């Protein structure tokens, strides 16, 4: 039979793996046992049982993303920076006439100024009033983002650390120890190429303190059951004690492995798992455990070794009796790993090869030492450290911090940059100007529709004098009969206007008080000079056209101001021109109506006079 690769030979014909190596049966080579020396234990008691929610939802994966408050704080920082950068670049856009999307975005940002609307810059002796600025809206949203992020971190802290675990140690007596009934299970694996056939010397347990009279040797079956099973890592010795009541402080259990042909008694490490469960009958049991892997006896030295020889390898464990008051006075023994004392260890290949050739070293002794600390009992309870008053205090502190930081930045910005002090005035002025223009356009459309002519557009210049003269006198009708009658009336008016003897006299009739325009506000007196000049221009144009009995064209409604700014005085002037023009149209209408009445009365009087002469 050929030896595996990287193996060593002893007794001239036999083979074994070297220091810290195991036989890989699939590849037929010796490989280094590379598992690190680690000890793990439970942070708190856990539950043994199958939960439908835990199998359906991966809670462990969710916990990875919420292991601390840093997740909430990082998300808050990202959102805050994104918002500030967005508002910063939005400030470089142009407002123009207030009809673009950038003005609407910046306008709605000003509407979000809810925290600092009464805290903006004011000159001395000024009344405090609400002023919504773009800077205040930006910092208000930033304060809200910071507050929500800190509040989420506070809720996480409340849910995870709202209670603290209080440990109390008290002396115990015999009645207390008898009440502890737990299921204890211990598994230890000798990491090697051996099998359970190498196991010898198991079956006895030593209790008591060595060197004293209480030292006793008993059968292991009186304490619990033990088995051995072969695993891929090596032979595993299992000890199990159901509803176990420990009465002794010190327990020793020893066993050893011996050489067999082709299977020397040697190991490269040990793996163990010590579990304690409460003796409840339900499926959901409380569990406390400790497990680990041991490669050598030194924590600082991780070099591979091989355990072999008559000196025993001792694994020490401590058992702590605990009472959990917050779990219904649960009584559970907690196992803890204390120490590993290595026995015969080989770190050189030559030493191991020589030991394999000696029959006296063909043994691997292992001892399990259990120290039951029964003098004291650890009482554990949970105390709530967060009440409603402390929660409100924390919440108020977060609010003050969120508002105070950005309020300080707002004050500094408005103090150092004067352009930021009157942002609200600029936005309101542009918005009012846009609304005024929209209302003015509605009025122009209304007048054009009412008087059946485009008197307020550029097309009024292209219309004929007759259409300008007839503008406002009649409105087009939809029925054919009304259209025919209106055409006859229009032709009759045109023929009568062409007669030389008929002239329209302009008698300006006084207007009732209800038709007079009222001043829009106190600022209308500023436009009195402009209105007077406009009246003179309308009267002069009417006098120049009086000889031809033609109504003058309507005044121009175009604004002469440059850019998109329209002054309120100009709008008032245009209203006054429209009013004067309507007065002139009314005078013409009254004169024409009186003329038509006179023309209708003359034929009736002439016909009546002819009838009298005939009679």
PDB file of N, CA and C in Angstrom, residues 186-191 227-229 234-239 255 257 269-274 294 313-315 317 340 366-368:
ATOM      1  N   UNK A 186     -22.847  17.619  26.100  1.00  0.00           N
ATOM      2  CA  UNK A 186     -21.470  18.001  25.782  1.00  0.00           C
ATOM      3  C   UNK A 186     -20.963  17.121  24.655  1.00  0.00           C
ATOM      4  N   UNK A 187     -20.413  17.769  23.608  1.00  0.00           N
ATOM      5  CA  UNK A 187     -19.818  17.061  22.468  1.00  0.00           C
ATOM      6  C   UNK A 187     -18.379  17.533  22.309  1.00  0.00           C
ATOM      7  N   UNK A 188     -17.469  16.621  22.202  1.00  0.00           N
ATOM      8  CA  UNK A 188     -16.064  16.935  21.968  1.00  0.00           C
ATOM      9  C   UNK A 188     -15.532  16.006  20.886  1.00  0.00           C
ATOM     10  N   UNK A 189     -14.867  16.614  19.918  1.00  0.00           N
ATOM     11  CA  UNK A 189     -14.347  15.880  18.759  1.00  0.00           C
ATOM     12  C   UNK A 189     -12.835  16.006  18.735  1.00  0.00           C
ATOM     13  N   UNK A 190     -12.156  14.871  18.650  1.00  0.00           N
ATOM     14  CA  UNK A 190     -10.715  14.855  18.459  1.00  0.00           C
ATOM     15  C   UNK A 190     -10.446  14.912  16.954  1.00  0.00           C
ATOM     16  N   UNK A 191     -10.015  16.068  16.466  1.00  0.00           N
ATOM     17  CA  UNK A 191      -9.811  16.267  15.038  1.00  0.00           C
ATOM     18  C   UNK A 191      -8.608  15.432  14.610  1.00  0.00           C
ATOM     19  N   UNK A 227     -22.061   8.421  24.304  1.00  0.00           N
ATOM     20  CA  UNK A 227     -21.954   7.690  23.034  1.00  0.00           C
ATOM     21  C   UNK A 227     -20.746   8.211  22.279  1.00  0.00           C
ATOM     22  N   UNK A 228     -20.380   7.486  21.238  1.00  0.00           N
ATOM     23  CA  UNK A 228     -19.299   7.888  20.350  1.00  0.00           C
ATOM     24  C   UNK A 228     -19.744   7.638  18.915  1.00  0.00           C
ATOM     25  N   UNK A 229     -19.519   8.608  18.061  1.00  0.00           N
ATOM     26  CA  UNK A 229     -19.901   8.467  16.656  1.00  0.00           C
ATOM     27  C   UNK A 229     -18.793   9.048  15.787  1.00  0.00           C
ATOM     28  N   UNK A 234     -13.473  13.460  12.792  1.00  0.00           N
ATOM     29  CA  UNK A 234     -12.871  12.508  13.713  1.00  0.00           C
ATOM     30  C   UNK A 234     -13.919  11.944  14.646  1.00  0.00           C
ATOM     31  N   UNK A 235     -13.521  11.155  15.648  1.00  0.00           N
ATOM     32  CA  UNK A 235     -14.473  10.578  16.606  1.00  0.00           C
ATOM     33  C   UNK A 235     -15.018  11.649  17.548  1.00  0.00           C
ATOM     34  N   UNK A 236     -16.332  11.639  17.737  1.00  0.00           N
ATOM     35  CA  UNK A 236     -17.005  12.613  18.596  1.00  0.00           C
ATOM     36  C   UNK A 236     -17.603  11.885  19.782  1.00  0.00           C
ATOM     37  N   UNK A 237     -17.207  12.296  20.975  1.00  0.00           N
ATOM     38  CA  UNK A 237     -17.725  11.734  22.214  1.00  0.00           C
ATOM     39  C   UNK A 237     -18.838  12.639  22.708  1.00  0.00           C
ATOM     40  N   UNK A 238     -20.003  12.028  22.974  1.00  0.00           N
ATOM     41  CA  UNK A 238     -21.183  12.782  23.381  1.00  0.00           C
ATOM     42  C   UNK A 238     -21.621  12.364  24.771  1.00  0.00           C
ATOM     43  N   UNK A 239     -21.829  13.386  25.659  1.00  0.00           N
ATOM     44  CA  UNK A 239     -22.362  13.171  27.004  1.00  0.00           C
ATOM     45  C   UNK A 239     -23.683  13.917  27.100  1.00  0.00           C
ATOM     46  N   UNK A 255     -11.016   9.922  29.287  1.00  0.00           N
ATOM     47  CA  UNK A 255     -10.972   8.836  28.300  1.00  0.00           C
ATOM     48  C   UNK A 255      -9.698   8.996  27.486  1.00  0.00           C
ATOM     49  N   UNK A 257      -7.472   7.543  23.650  1.00  0.00           N
ATOM     50  CA  UNK A 257      -7.425   6.827  22.378  1.00  0.00           C
ATOM     51  C   UNK A 257      -6.090   6.099  22.288  1.00  0.00           C
ATOM     52  N   UNK A 269      -6.201  18.820  16.853  1.00  0.00           N
ATOM     53  CA  UNK A 269      -7.011  19.835  17.516  1.00  0.00           C
ATOM     54  C   UNK A 269      -8.252  19.223  18.123  1.00  0.00           C
ATOM     55  N   UNK A 270      -9.031  20.078  18.806  1.00  0.00           N
ATOM     56  CA  UNK A 270     -10.267  19.637  19.451  1.00  0.00           C
ATOM     57  C   UNK A 270     -11.382  20.633  19.116  1.00  0.00           C
ATOM     58  N   UNK A 271     -12.564  20.074  18.937  1.00  0.00           N
ATOM     59  CA  UNK A 271     -13.760  20.875  18.750  1.00  0.00           C
ATOM     60  C   UNK A 271     -14.781  20.465  19.796  1.00  0.00           C
ATOM     61  N   UNK A 272     -15.433  21.455  20.420  1.00  0.00           N
ATOM     62  CA  UNK A 272     -16.371  21.158  21.505  1.00  0.00           C
ATOM     63  C   UNK A 272     -17.626  22.015  21.369  1.00  0.00           C
ATOM     64  N   UNK A 273     -18.687  21.530  22.009  1.00  0.00           N
ATOM     65  CA  UNK A 273     -19.962  22.251  22.066  1.00  0.00           C
ATOM     66  C   UNK A 273     -20.685  21.818  23.339  1.00  0.00           C
ATOM     67  N   UNK A 274     -20.887  22.790  24.246  1.00  0.00           N
ATOM     68  CA  UNK A 274     -21.525  22.536  25.536  1.00  0.00           C
ATOM     69  C   UNK A 274     -22.842  23.317  25.531  1.00  0.00           C
ATOM     70  N   UNK A 294     -10.019  24.339  19.191  1.00  0.00           N
ATOM     71  CA  UNK A 294      -8.704  24.480  19.826  1.00  0.00           C
ATOM     72  C   UNK A 294      -7.657  23.804  18.965  1.00  0.00           C
ATOM     73  N   UNK A 313      -4.733  15.974  28.024  1.00  0.00           N
ATOM     74  CA  UNK A 313      -5.214  17.280  27.557  1.00  0.00           C
ATOM     75  C   UNK A 313      -6.501  17.616  28.312  1.00  0.00           C
ATOM     76  N   UNK A 314      -6.474  18.689  29.066  1.00  0.00           N
ATOM     77  CA  UNK A 314      -7.564  19.028  29.993  1.00  0.00           C
ATOM     78  C   UNK A 314      -8.346  20.205  29.420  1.00  0.00           C
ATOM     79  N   UNK A 315      -9.682  20.042  29.350  1.00  0.00           N
ATOM     80  CA  UNK A 315     -10.596  21.111  28.950  1.00  0.00           C
ATOM     81  C   UNK A 315     -11.428  21.488  30.167  1.00  0.00           C
ATOM     82  N   UNK A 317     -14.316  23.777  32.125  1.00  0.00           N
ATOM     83  CA  UNK A 317     -15.557  24.539  31.917  1.00  0.00           C
ATOM     84  C   UNK A 317     -16.127  24.939  33.267  1.00  0.00           C
ATOM     85  N   UNK A 340      -7.836  25.674  28.490  1.00  0.00           N
ATOM     86  CA  UNK A 340      -7.384  24.440  27.841  1.00  0.00           C
ATOM     87  C   UNK A 340      -5.915  24.230  28.179  1.00  0.00           C
ATOM     88  N   UNK A 366      -7.495  12.467  27.260  1.00  0.00           N
ATOM     89  CA  UNK A 366      -8.351  13.660  27.275  1.00  0.00           C
ATOM     90  C   UNK A 366      -9.157  13.659  28.558  1.00  0.00           C
ATOM     91  N   UNK A 367      -9.249  14.814  29.202  1.00  0.00           N
ATOM     92  CA  UNK A 367      -9.986  14.973  30.461  1.00  0.00           C
ATOM     93  C   UNK A 367     -10.916  16.171  30.365  1.00  0.00           C
ATOM     94  N   UNK A 368     -12.153  15.946  30.770  1.00  0.00           N
ATOM     95  CA  UNK A 368     -13.151  17.022  30.840  1.00  0.00           C
ATOM     96  C   UNK A 368     -13.351  17.395  32.293  1.00  0.00           C
TER      97      UNK A 368
END
